[in-house]
């Protein structure tokens, strides 16, 4: 039995499902498998809020259409949860609790048996308070159950022709804010503007970390050399200051998921003349 057959068999045994669907490669693979296993008894649902980066919803819609799964959108209100706004290390627990409360209620109203997530085997070894929220809601993680890690996810997504197979990870915008710094809509919007401006320069793998008036740009290894040329630096500084940051820093090391503590190659302060 192939891994795809194993996963499809597991999902088919559930009889019907809602997929918590961000459009990233993990949830996209689960959505593709669910569509194959359950056809119209599977529904992909994308949650939108101020923490969703621009363009992510459009990407999710495209993936859903391509893999052939029905797709709906809901609005979540994690910013109304004090634990989320406070932004301690368990912020993701409060975010996922809001998400799974909403998806579980939708499943109950519409007669779906279970909610599926795209959590994979590599998530177990990382700090993932969202998995605790999933456990409390009975969410099923087919990829994690089958021992499929991130590399395996991408391999299977390629085999199934999932459009987001090579898509860089794009967690919620609040992940750019250091723990202990409050999350609010204005800050999330500023981060979104800054990252969108950097993407328009052609960069694919990036984060703009938020430290009040100061920002730090982190870029993928294959794009960092361009950024550190005089021309590249000038472009990036202009892009990020256009979002309202007074100081722009470019990380010396390539982007590493989850990092808010890296060294800086340069710091660029914007001063009035």
XYZ file of N, CA and C in Angstrom:
819
model
N 0.848 -1.198 0.000
C 0.000 0.000 0.000
C 0.884 1.249 0.000
N 0.618 2.181 -0.889
C 1.388 3.414 -0.925
C 0.939 4.337 0.202
N 1.741 5.360 0.471
C 1.381 6.316 1.515
C 0.103 7.064 1.143
N -0.041 7.383 -0.130
C -1.271 8.060 -0.559
C -2.482 7.174 -0.308
N -2.387 5.906 -0.644
C -3.489 4.978 -0.404
C -3.792 4.841 1.087
N -2.732 4.811 1.891
C -2.922 4.727 3.341
C -3.669 5.946 3.867
N -3.265 7.114 3.423
C -3.899 8.342 3.880
C -5.341 8.441 3.393
N -5.561 8.091 2.143
C -6.924 8.126 1.620
C -7.829 7.150 2.377
N -7.283 5.982 2.704
C -8.071 5.004 3.447
C -8.454 5.518 4.821
N -7.515 6.170 5.476
C -7.803 6.729 6.806
C -8.894 7.794 6.718
N -8.775 8.687 5.751
C -9.762 9.757 5.618
C -11.120 9.187 5.200
N -11.126 8.209 4.327
C -12.382 7.595 3.887
C -13.125 6.956 5.066
N -12.371 6.430 6.013
C -12.992 5.780 7.168
C -13.753 6.764 8.051
N -13.471 8.053 7.889
C -14.122 9.066 8.719
C -15.511 9.435 8.197
N -15.803 9.083 6.959
C -17.114 9.233 6.314
C -17.401 10.649 5.820
N -17.021 11.671 6.551
C -17.174 13.050 6.078
C -16.258 13.933 6.913
N -15.891 15.082 6.356
C -14.940 15.931 7.111
C -14.975 17.367 6.636
N -14.558 18.238 7.554
C -14.177 19.617 7.235
C -12.667 19.700 7.383
N -11.996 20.287 6.405
C -10.555 20.477 6.466
C -10.271 21.922 6.863
N -9.516 22.112 7.945
C -9.044 23.447 8.311
C -7.997 23.839 7.276
N -8.357 24.749 6.385
C -7.652 24.918 5.113
C -7.079 26.326 4.968
N -5.764 26.440 5.143
C -5.106 27.734 4.973
C -4.650 27.968 3.544
N -4.494 26.894 2.772
C -3.917 26.995 1.439
C -2.434 26.719 1.417
N -1.819 26.532 2.601
C -0.428 26.104 2.666
C -0.319 24.656 2.241
N 0.908 24.186 2.055
C 1.094 22.856 1.474
C 0.513 21.744 2.350
N 0.613 21.868 3.668
C 0.114 20.806 4.552
C -1.398 20.639 4.435
N -2.132 21.720 4.649
C -3.591 21.615 4.583
C -4.062 21.389 3.153
N -3.292 21.847 2.179
C -3.657 21.603 0.777
C -3.559 20.122 0.440
N -2.521 19.457 0.957
C -2.396 18.026 0.721
C -3.567 17.283 1.363
N -3.904 17.644 2.594
C -5.040 16.998 3.264
C -6.326 17.248 2.480
N -6.507 18.465 1.971
C -7.702 18.772 1.188
C -7.750 17.929 -0.084
N -6.603 17.774 -0.745
C -6.557 16.963 -1.968
C -6.887 15.509 -1.668
N -6.343 14.987 -0.590
C -6.624 13.601 -0.192
C -8.090 13.429 0.186
N -8.637 14.423 0.895
C -10.040 14.346 1.306
C -10.965 14.383 0.097
N -10.627 15.210 -0.894
C -11.438 15.272 -2.103
C -11.440 13.934 -2.827
N -10.279 13.275 -2.887
C -10.174 11.971 -3.542
C -10.919 10.888 -2.757
N -10.831 10.971 -1.437
C -11.410 9.911 -0.601
C -12.904 10.078 -0.366
N -13.362 11.324 -0.264
C -14.738 11.559 0.183
C -15.590 12.366 -0.792
N -14.985 12.878 -1.848
C -15.721 13.651 -2.854
C -16.519 14.779 -2.190
N -17.837 14.827 -2.434
C -18.623 15.951 -1.921
C -18.932 15.860 -0.438
N -18.425 14.821 0.223
C -18.567 14.747 1.674
C -17.383 15.403 2.399
N -16.535 16.081 1.640
C -15.407 16.836 2.202
C -15.583 18.316 1.883
N -15.264 19.144 2.838
C -15.382 20.594 2.676
C -14.131 21.257 3.237
N -13.501 22.104 2.447
C -12.360 22.892 2.918
C -12.870 24.247 3.389
N -12.418 24.676 4.563
C -12.879 25.948 5.127
C -11.672 26.796 5.499
N -11.638 28.007 4.969
C -10.563 28.953 5.264
C -11.088 30.027 6.206
N -10.351 30.275 7.275
C -10.727 31.307 8.242
C -9.991 32.596 7.911
N -10.722 33.681 7.859
C -10.095 34.978 7.609
C -10.220 35.852 8.851
N -9.193 36.675 9.043
C -9.130 37.605 10.164
C -8.026 38.606 9.832
N -7.826 39.633 10.659
C -6.730 40.570 10.395
C -5.344 39.919 10.406
N -5.218 38.702 10.929
C -3.916 38.033 10.987
C -3.585 37.269 9.713
N -4.502 37.234 8.744
C -4.253 36.528 7.485
C -3.568 37.470 6.509
N -2.429 37.049 5.977
C -1.660 37.890 5.064
C -2.403 38.086 3.747
N -2.185 39.233 3.128
C -2.794 39.524 1.829
C -2.392 38.463 0.808
N -3.341 38.053 0.007
C -3.085 37.082 -1.039
C -3.306 35.642 -0.635
N -3.341 35.358 0.664
C -3.476 33.974 1.111
C -4.856 33.396 0.778
N -5.893 34.205 0.900
C -7.228 33.693 0.588
C -7.353 33.373 -0.891
N -6.831 34.244 -1.744
C -6.879 33.972 -3.183
C -6.132 32.679 -3.509
N -4.986 32.488 -2.864
C -4.221 31.270 -3.081
C -4.983 30.035 -2.643
N -5.665 30.130 -1.509
C -6.449 28.996 -1.016
C -7.576 28.658 -1.979
N -8.233 29.674 -2.499
C -9.315 29.427 -3.452
C -8.804 28.707 -4.702
N -7.646 29.125 -5.173
C -7.069 28.496 -6.368
C -6.754 27.020 -6.104
N -6.152 26.742 -4.939
C -5.816 25.351 -4.612
C -7.080 24.509 -4.510
N -8.080 25.016 -3.820
C -9.323 24.264 -3.648
C -9.943 23.930 -5.001
N -9.959 24.900 -5.879
C -10.516 24.663 -7.218
C -9.721 23.596 -7.957
N -8.399 23.661 -7.864
C -7.545 22.733 -8.603
C -7.679 21.305 -8.086
N -7.731 21.127 -6.764
C -7.790 19.763 -6.213
C -9.218 19.226 -6.170
N -10.194 20.090 -6.453
C -11.564 19.623 -6.583
C -12.325 19.441 -5.289
N -12.039 20.287 -4.311
C -12.776 20.211 -3.056
C -13.650 21.447 -2.898
N -14.848 21.275 -2.369
C -15.708 22.424 -2.091
C -15.037 23.315 -1.045
N -15.228 24.609 -1.178
C -14.486 25.557 -0.343
C -15.414 26.648 0.158
N -15.306 26.937 1.444
C -16.048 28.032 2.051
C -15.114 28.861 2.929
N -15.573 30.051 3.262
C -14.791 30.996 4.071
C -15.601 31.380 5.300
N -14.944 31.417 6.442
C -15.558 31.925 7.664
C -14.678 33.041 8.225
N -15.231 33.817 9.131
C -14.468 34.859 9.826
C -14.275 34.440 11.272
N -13.035 34.522 11.747
C -12.758 34.198 13.149
C -12.403 35.467 13.913
N -12.560 35.411 15.230
C -12.418 36.600 16.071
C -11.390 36.371 17.172
N -10.215 35.854 16.797
C -9.192 35.612 17.817
C -8.756 36.890 18.520
N -8.871 38.038 17.838
C -8.475 39.302 18.471
C -9.413 39.703 19.607
N -10.549 39.050 19.702
C -11.442 39.307 20.834
C -11.054 38.494 22.065
N -10.083 37.597 21.909
C -9.628 36.754 23.027
C -8.422 37.413 23.698
N -8.560 37.670 24.978
C -7.504 38.380 25.714
C -6.187 37.609 25.664
N -6.255 36.281 25.757
C -5.037 35.487 25.721
C -4.285 35.611 24.420
N -5.007 35.783 23.321
C -4.378 35.985 22.016
C -3.740 37.373 21.943
N -4.486 38.394 22.332
C -3.962 39.762 22.274
C -2.737 39.927 23.160
N -2.725 39.249 24.304
C -1.603 39.374 25.251
C -0.309 38.832 24.643
N -0.422 37.819 23.783
C 0.718 37.316 23.020
C 1.800 36.703 23.896
N 1.386 35.870 24.835
C 2.359 35.041 25.543
C 2.728 33.859 24.650
N 3.540 32.953 25.168
C 4.000 31.834 24.357
C 2.885 30.873 23.955
N 1.726 31.006 24.584
C 0.604 30.153 24.212
C -0.389 30.867 23.293
N 0.064 31.930 22.626
C -0.827 32.671 21.722
C -1.528 31.735 20.728
N -0.775 30.803 20.146
C -1.347 29.914 19.133
C -2.448 29.029 19.709
N -2.369 28.723 20.990
C -3.440 27.951 21.625
C -4.764 28.711 21.529
N -4.722 30.008 21.827
C -5.938 30.817 21.803
C -6.434 31.000 20.371
N -5.505 31.156 19.440
C -5.883 31.295 18.030
C -6.556 30.018 17.531
N -5.939 28.876 17.782
C -6.497 27.608 17.314
C -7.785 27.241 18.057
N -7.898 27.646 19.317
C -9.152 27.413 20.030
C -10.293 28.152 19.342
N -10.045 29.393 18.963
C -11.052 30.155 18.218
C -11.387 29.457 16.897
N -10.363 29.025 16.172
C -10.581 28.357 14.894
C -11.384 27.074 15.055
N -10.959 26.229 15.993
C -11.616 24.933 16.128
C -12.986 25.049 16.784
N -13.199 26.053 17.624
C -14.557 26.321 18.100
C -15.477 26.574 16.905
N -15.002 27.422 15.986
C -15.822 27.796 14.831
C -16.039 26.618 13.890
N -14.966 25.864 13.600
C -15.091 24.745 12.669
C -15.901 23.602 13.266
N -15.737 23.352 14.552
C -16.522 22.296 15.200
C -18.003 22.635 15.206
N -18.316 23.896 15.443
C -19.717 24.321 15.419
C -20.292 24.185 14.008
N -19.491 24.550 12.999
C -19.937 24.413 11.615
C -20.168 22.945 11.261
N -19.235 22.091 11.674
C -19.376 20.658 11.405
C -20.641 20.102 12.056
N -20.918 20.517 13.281
C -22.115 20.028 13.981
C -23.390 20.479 13.271
N -23.402 21.744 12.822
C -24.597 22.267 12.146
C -24.836 21.579 10.803
N -23.754 21.275 10.113
C -23.865 20.777 8.730
C -23.742 19.255 8.628
N -23.503 18.579 9.737
C -23.472 17.136 9.728
C -22.176 16.500 9.271
N -21.064 17.206 9.423
C -19.759 16.613 9.110
C -19.225 15.895 10.343
N -18.593 14.752 10.121
C -18.205 13.884 11.233
C -17.024 14.417 12.026
N -16.082 15.100 11.367
C -14.825 15.423 12.025
C -14.161 16.607 11.327
N -13.277 17.262 12.063
C -12.428 18.321 11.503
C -11.025 17.766 11.331
N -10.428 18.007 10.161
C -9.060 17.579 9.883
C -8.125 18.783 9.853
N -6.884 18.571 10.261
C -5.860 19.604 10.157
C -4.710 19.103 9.300
N -3.811 20.014 8.951
C -2.630 19.662 8.170
C -1.386 19.456 9.009
N -1.528 19.308 10.315
C -0.353 19.077 11.165
C 0.406 17.853 10.666
N 1.734 17.959 10.609
C 2.539 16.827 10.139
C 3.486 16.351 11.237
N 4.222 15.290 10.948
C 5.033 14.645 11.979
C 6.139 15.549 12.507
N 6.607 16.489 11.712
C 7.655 17.398 12.174
C 7.150 18.383 13.216
N 5.843 18.598 13.261
C 5.286 19.550 14.222
C 5.393 19.058 15.659
N 5.503 17.761 15.842
C 5.526 17.208 17.203
C 6.769 17.651 17.955
N 7.887 17.800 17.274
C 9.132 18.170 17.942
C 9.320 19.653 18.124
N 8.325 20.457 17.738
C 8.427 21.903 17.843
C 7.427 22.394 18.890
N 7.507 23.696 19.219
C 6.571 24.295 20.157
C 5.272 24.569 19.421
N 4.263 23.765 19.647
C 2.998 23.865 18.932
C 1.826 23.826 19.914
N 1.576 24.930 20.643
C 0.441 24.935 21.569
C -0.891 24.751 20.865
N -0.929 25.019 19.555
C -2.159 24.799 18.801
C -2.577 23.344 18.774
N -1.610 22.419 18.924
C -1.959 21.000 18.947
C -2.773 20.650 20.196
N -2.544 21.385 21.270
C -3.340 21.150 22.483
C -4.796 21.554 22.244
N -4.986 22.678 21.558
C -6.346 23.096 21.219
C -7.013 22.074 20.310
N -6.237 21.527 19.367
C -6.780 20.514 18.463
C -7.218 19.274 19.233
N -6.406 18.857 20.185
C -6.741 17.675 20.988
C -8.032 17.902 21.758
N -8.200 19.088 22.299
C -9.403 19.402 23.073
C -10.669 19.378 22.208
N -10.500 19.556 20.897
C -11.650 19.582 19.993
C -11.786 18.298 19.173
N -10.955 17.313 19.435
C -11.053 16.061 18.699
C -10.646 16.151 17.246
N -9.794 17.102 16.914
C -9.340 17.271 15.532
C -8.426 16.108 15.148
N -8.578 15.639 13.919
C -7.780 14.523 13.414
C -6.669 15.063 12.519
N -5.448 14.521 12.681
C -4.278 14.943 11.909
C -3.790 13.767 11.062
N -4.305 13.564 9.868
C -3.921 12.386 9.083
C -2.427 12.296 8.783
N -1.784 13.423 8.479
C -0.366 13.395 8.126
C 0.486 13.032 9.338
N 0.144 13.600 10.482
C 0.878 13.296 11.702
C 0.693 11.828 12.069
N -0.526 11.332 11.994
C -0.813 9.929 12.315
C 0.006 8.980 11.439
N 0.175 9.358 10.163
C 0.882 8.495 9.213
C 2.390 8.695 9.245
N 2.863 9.583 10.122
C 4.304 9.812 10.237
C 4.902 10.566 9.079
N 4.117 11.384 8.402
C 4.597 12.138 7.245
C 5.128 13.490 7.710
N 6.420 13.750 7.488
C 7.028 15.033 7.821
C 6.944 16.000 6.660
N 7.573 17.170 6.831
C 7.427 18.235 5.830
C 7.956 17.828 4.463
N 9.101 17.177 4.412
C 9.632 16.754 3.115
C 8.679 15.773 2.443
N 8.129 14.867 3.219
C 7.167 13.908 2.683
C 5.899 14.581 2.209
N 5.474 15.609 2.930
C 4.287 16.361 2.521
C 4.495 16.944 1.128
N 5.627 17.585 0.935
C 5.886 18.211 -0.372
C 5.990 17.150 -1.473
N 6.612 16.036 -1.170
C 6.724 14.964 -2.158
C 5.352 14.443 -2.576
N 4.481 14.191 -1.596
C 3.140 13.705 -1.905
C 2.314 14.765 -2.637
N 2.495 16.026 -2.242
C 1.763 17.106 -2.909
C 2.171 17.205 -4.376
N 3.459 17.010 -4.661
C 3.895 17.018 -6.062
C 3.250 15.877 -6.839
N 3.213 14.707 -6.241
C 2.629 13.539 -6.919
C 1.163 13.764 -7.255
N 0.453 14.486 -6.395
C -0.968 14.729 -6.610
C -1.238 16.009 -7.391
N -0.183 16.715 -7.779
C -0.364 17.937 -8.545
C -0.967 19.081 -7.765
N -0.686 19.132 -6.475
C -1.211 20.220 -5.635
C -0.452 21.508 -5.956
N -1.143 22.591 -6.318
C -0.457 23.814 -6.757
C 0.477 24.430 -5.719
N 0.191 24.200 -4.446
C 0.996 24.819 -3.383
C 2.124 23.911 -2.905
N 2.493 22.901 -3.711
C 3.524 21.948 -3.297
C 4.836 22.628 -2.934
N 5.189 23.702 -3.618
C 6.449 24.406 -3.357
C 6.237 25.718 -2.613
N 5.027 25.975 -2.157
C 4.718 27.258 -1.517
C 5.466 27.417 -0.196
N 6.164 28.522 -0.007
C 6.796 28.754 1.295
C 5.754 28.844 2.404
N 6.133 28.456 3.599
C 5.225 28.549 4.742
C 4.840 30.004 4.986
N 3.598 30.225 5.372
C 3.132 31.582 5.651
C 2.196 31.572 6.847
N 2.763 31.445 8.053
C 1.917 31.447 9.250
C 1.284 32.816 9.469
N 0.410 32.898 10.445
C -0.332 34.138 10.661
C 0.613 35.296 10.974
N 0.159 36.498 10.662
C 1.000 37.686 10.813
C 1.429 37.915 12.250
N 0.666 37.423 13.216
C 1.045 37.613 14.623
C 2.362 36.930 14.961
N 2.767 35.951 14.160
C 4.033 35.256 14.423
C 5.243 36.156 14.201
N 5.038 37.327 13.642
C 6.146 38.280 13.436
C 6.343 39.195 14.645
N 5.484 39.056 15.631
C 5.517 39.936 16.806
C 6.128 39.181 17.981
N 7.131 39.726 18.645
C 7.757 38.999 19.762
C 6.761 38.702 20.872
N 6.928 37.538 21.511
C 6.085 37.206 22.654
C 6.158 38.327 23.691
N 5.014 38.655 24.251
C 4.959 39.710 25.261
C 4.578 41.060 24.704
N 4.645 41.239 23.379
C 4.193 42.463 22.731
C 2.766 42.247 22.261
N 1.865 43.119 22.682
C 0.444 42.921 22.400
C 0.170 42.894 20.905
N -0.790 42.062 20.528
C -1.240 41.970 19.138
C -2.466 42.857 18.964
N -2.463 43.685 17.945
C -3.626 44.510 17.643
C -3.769 44.650 16.133
N -4.943 45.034 15.649
C -5.172 45.096 14.202
C -4.222 46.035 13.466
N -3.893 47.181 14.076
C -3.026 48.140 13.401
C -1.630 47.566 13.167
N -1.104 46.847 14.159
C 0.216 46.235 14.009
C 0.200 45.151 12.937
N -0.840 44.328 12.945
C -0.947 43.282 11.928
C -1.028 43.888 10.532
N -1.766 44.976 10.396
C -1.895 45.627 9.087
C -0.560 46.219 8.637
N 0.205 46.763 9.582
C 1.512 47.329 9.229
C 2.470 46.238 8.749
N 2.493 45.125 9.448
C 3.343 44.003 9.030
C 2.926 43.529 7.639
N 1.637 43.432 7.416
C 1.141 42.978 6.120
C 1.580 43.920 5.005
N 1.470 45.223 5.242
C 1.896 46.200 4.226
C 3.380 46.052 3.927
N 4.174 45.882 4.970
C 5.620 45.768 4.787
C 5.972 44.510 3.998
N 5.378 43.377 4.353
C 5.702 42.132 3.655
C 5.206 42.154 2.225
N 4.067 42.759 2.005
C 3.554 42.869 0.644
C 4.487 43.719 -0.216
N 5.033 44.781 0.360
C 5.974 45.633 -0.372
C 7.247 44.872 -0.726
N 7.720 44.023 0.192
C 8.916 43.215 -0.084
C 8.621 42.160 -1.152
N 7.455 41.547 -1.080
C 7.074 40.557 -2.096
C 7.012 41.190 -3.482
N 6.584 42.421 -3.554
C 6.498 43.101 -4.855
C 7.867 43.324 -5.476
N 8.907 43.237 -4.665
C 10.272 43.326 -5.183
C 10.763 41.984 -5.727
N 9.940 40.951 -5.582
C 10.285 39.650 -6.132
C 10.797 38.641 -5.125
N 10.838 38.990 -3.839
C 11.294 38.054 -2.817
C 10.161 37.086 -2.476
N 10.495 35.819 -2.268
C 9.489 34.793 -1.997
C 9.475 34.328 -0.545
N 10.648 34.050 0.001
C 10.746 33.547 1.372
C 11.160 34.705 2.261
N 10.282 35.168 3.130
C 10.579 36.368 3.899
C 9.713 36.472 5.135
N 10.205 37.228 6.087
C 9.434 37.693 7.229
C 9.869 39.126 7.513
N 8.919 39.957 7.911
C 9.242 41.269 8.477
C 8.856 41.194 9.949
N 9.868 41.118 10.805
C 9.632 41.039 12.252
C 9.360 42.441 12.799
N 8.452 42.513 13.746
C 7.979 43.796 14.264
C 8.525 44.044 15.665
N 9.202 45.194 15.828
C 9.703 45.609 17.145
C 9.344 47.074 17.364
N 8.071 47.389 17.321
C 7.643 48.770 17.457
C 7.977 49.560 16.202
N 8.733 50.645 16.355
C 9.136 51.447 15.189
C 10.242 50.774 14.385
N 10.832 49.720 14.947
C 11.936 49.010 14.291
C 11.428 47.727 13.658
N 11.953 47.400 12.509
C 11.600 46.164 11.824
C 12.870 45.400 11.477
N 12.716 44.100 11.309
C 13.821 43.274 10.839
C 13.342 42.410 9.684
N 14.040 42.487 8.573
C 13.710 41.681 7.405
C 14.548 40.415 7.445
N 13.912 39.275 7.310
C 14.611 38.000 7.182
C 14.247 37.407 5.832
N 15.247 36.938 5.093
C 15.050 36.462 3.735
C 15.636 35.076 3.548
N 15.149 34.368 2.538
C 15.650 33.043 2.233
C 17.104 33.074 1.795
N 17.787 31.949 1.973
C 19.217 31.876 1.709
C 19.565 32.257 0.279
N 18.735 31.860 -0.681
C 19.057 32.124 -2.080
C 18.707 33.540 -2.514
N 18.096 34.313 -1.615
C 17.727 35.689 -1.949
C 18.491 36.724 -1.129
N 19.223 36.256 -0.125
C 19.882 37.181 0.789
C 20.994 37.967 0.112
N 21.752 37.337 -0.784
C 22.871 38.039 -1.426
C 22.380 39.237 -2.231
N 21.244 39.088 -2.895
C 20.679 40.226 -3.630
C 20.333 41.368 -2.687
N 19.764 41.026 -1.535
C 19.323 42.043 -0.582
C 20.484 42.844 -0.013
N 21.654 42.212 0.066
C 22.791 42.857 0.718
C 23.664 43.640 -0.245
N 23.260 43.740 -1.507
C 23.929 44.667 -2.415
C 23.430 46.073 -2.120
N 24.171 47.102 -2.477
C 23.686 48.474 -2.223
C 22.312 48.723 -2.843
N 22.112 48.239 -4.064
C 20.831 48.459 -4.726
C 19.708 47.693 -4.026
N 19.996 46.448 -3.683
C 18.991 45.635 -3.013
C 18.610 46.195 -1.659
N 19.619 46.658 -0.923
C 19.369 47.246 0.385
C 18.496 48.487 0.274
N 18.811 49.347 -0.692
C 18.042 50.582 -0.861
C 16.585 50.273 -1.189
N 16.370 49.274 -2.037
C 14.997 48.884 -2.389
C 14.227 48.400 -1.160
N 14.875 47.559 -0.372
C 14.208 46.998 0.795
C 13.899 48.066 1.839
N 14.838 48.955 2.065
C 14.606 50.028 3.035
C 13.417 50.882 2.606
N 13.372 51.233 1.323
C 12.254 52.043 0.828
C 10.939 51.293 0.967
N 10.963 49.996 0.668
C 9.734 49.204 0.729
C 9.187 49.135 2.143
N 10.044 48.851 3.113
C 9.571 48.637 4.475
C 9.264 49.952 5.179
N 10.025 50.996 4.892
C 9.689 52.292 5.499
C 8.372 52.827 4.954
N 8.008 52.423 3.746
C 6.721 52.867 3.196
C 5.553 52.335 4.016
N 5.809 51.279 4.796
C 4.769 50.714 5.661
C 4.736 51.397 7.025
N 5.633 52.343 7.259
C 5.591 53.112 8.497
C 6.667 52.808 9.508
N 7.642 51.949 9.164
C 8.732 51.653 10.091
C 9.823 52.719 9.983
N 10.360 53.135 11.129
C 11.399 54.153 11.154
C 12.791 53.565 11.019
N 12.962 52.325 11.441
C 14.271 51.659 11.397
C 14.093 50.309 10.720
N 14.991 50.018 9.793
C 14.957 48.751 9.063
C 16.267 48.015 9.298
N 16.180 46.753 9.700
C 17.351 45.904 9.882
C 17.239 44.719 8.935
N 18.358 44.292 8.386
C 18.385 43.119 7.522
C 19.161 42.027 8.234
N 18.522 40.888 8.440
C 19.158 39.804 9.166
C 20.406 39.306 8.461
N 21.435 39.036 9.222
C 22.681 38.535 8.668
C 22.546 37.091 8.198
N 21.751 36.309 8.901
C 21.572 34.899 8.577
C 20.301 34.705 7.759
N 20.229 33.648 6.951
C 19.003 33.371 6.200
C 17.828 33.133 7.138
N 16.637 33.351 6.604
C 15.416 33.136 7.370
C 15.381 31.742 7.972
N 14.983 31.693 9.244
C 14.773 30.427 9.936
C 13.445 30.512 10.650
N 12.547 29.593 10.352
C 11.202 29.631 10.912
C 11.238 29.673 12.431
N 10.454 30.603 12.994
C 10.339 30.697 14.448
C 11.386 31.549 15.121
N 12.294 32.104 14.343
C 13.386 32.859 14.966
C 13.006 34.324 15.134
N 13.143 34.808 16.359
C 13.013 36.242 16.608
C 14.289 36.791 17.242
N 15.368 36.027 17.191
C 16.622 36.462 17.797
C 17.798 36.088 16.909
N 18.064 36.895 15.909
C 19.223 36.668 15.058
C 20.075 37.921 15.034
N 21.302 37.771 14.548
C 22.183 38.931 14.443
C 21.809 39.747 13.216
N 22.273 40.980 13.187
C 21.929 41.868 12.089
C 23.197 42.298 11.359
N 23.064 42.355 10.056
C 24.202 42.826 9.272
C 24.254 44.349 9.268
N 23.093 44.951 9.034
C 23.053 46.417 8.964
C 21.785 46.919 9.626
N 21.831 48.134 10.070
C 20.650 48.815 10.588
C 20.521 50.134 9.844
N 19.320 50.412 9.378
C 19.090 51.620 8.581
C 18.028 52.461 9.267
N 18.418 53.571 9.804
C 17.482 54.491 10.441
C 17.028 55.524 9.423
N 15.743 55.801 9.437
C 15.190 56.807 8.542
C 14.983 58.077 9.333
N 15.665 59.124 8.946
C 15.576 60.384 9.673
C 15.060 61.475 8.740
N 14.413 62.433 9.301
C 13.922 63.540 8.491
C 15.072 64.508 8.210
N 15.041 65.099 7.049
C 16.115 66.034 6.673
C 15.772 67.453 7.106
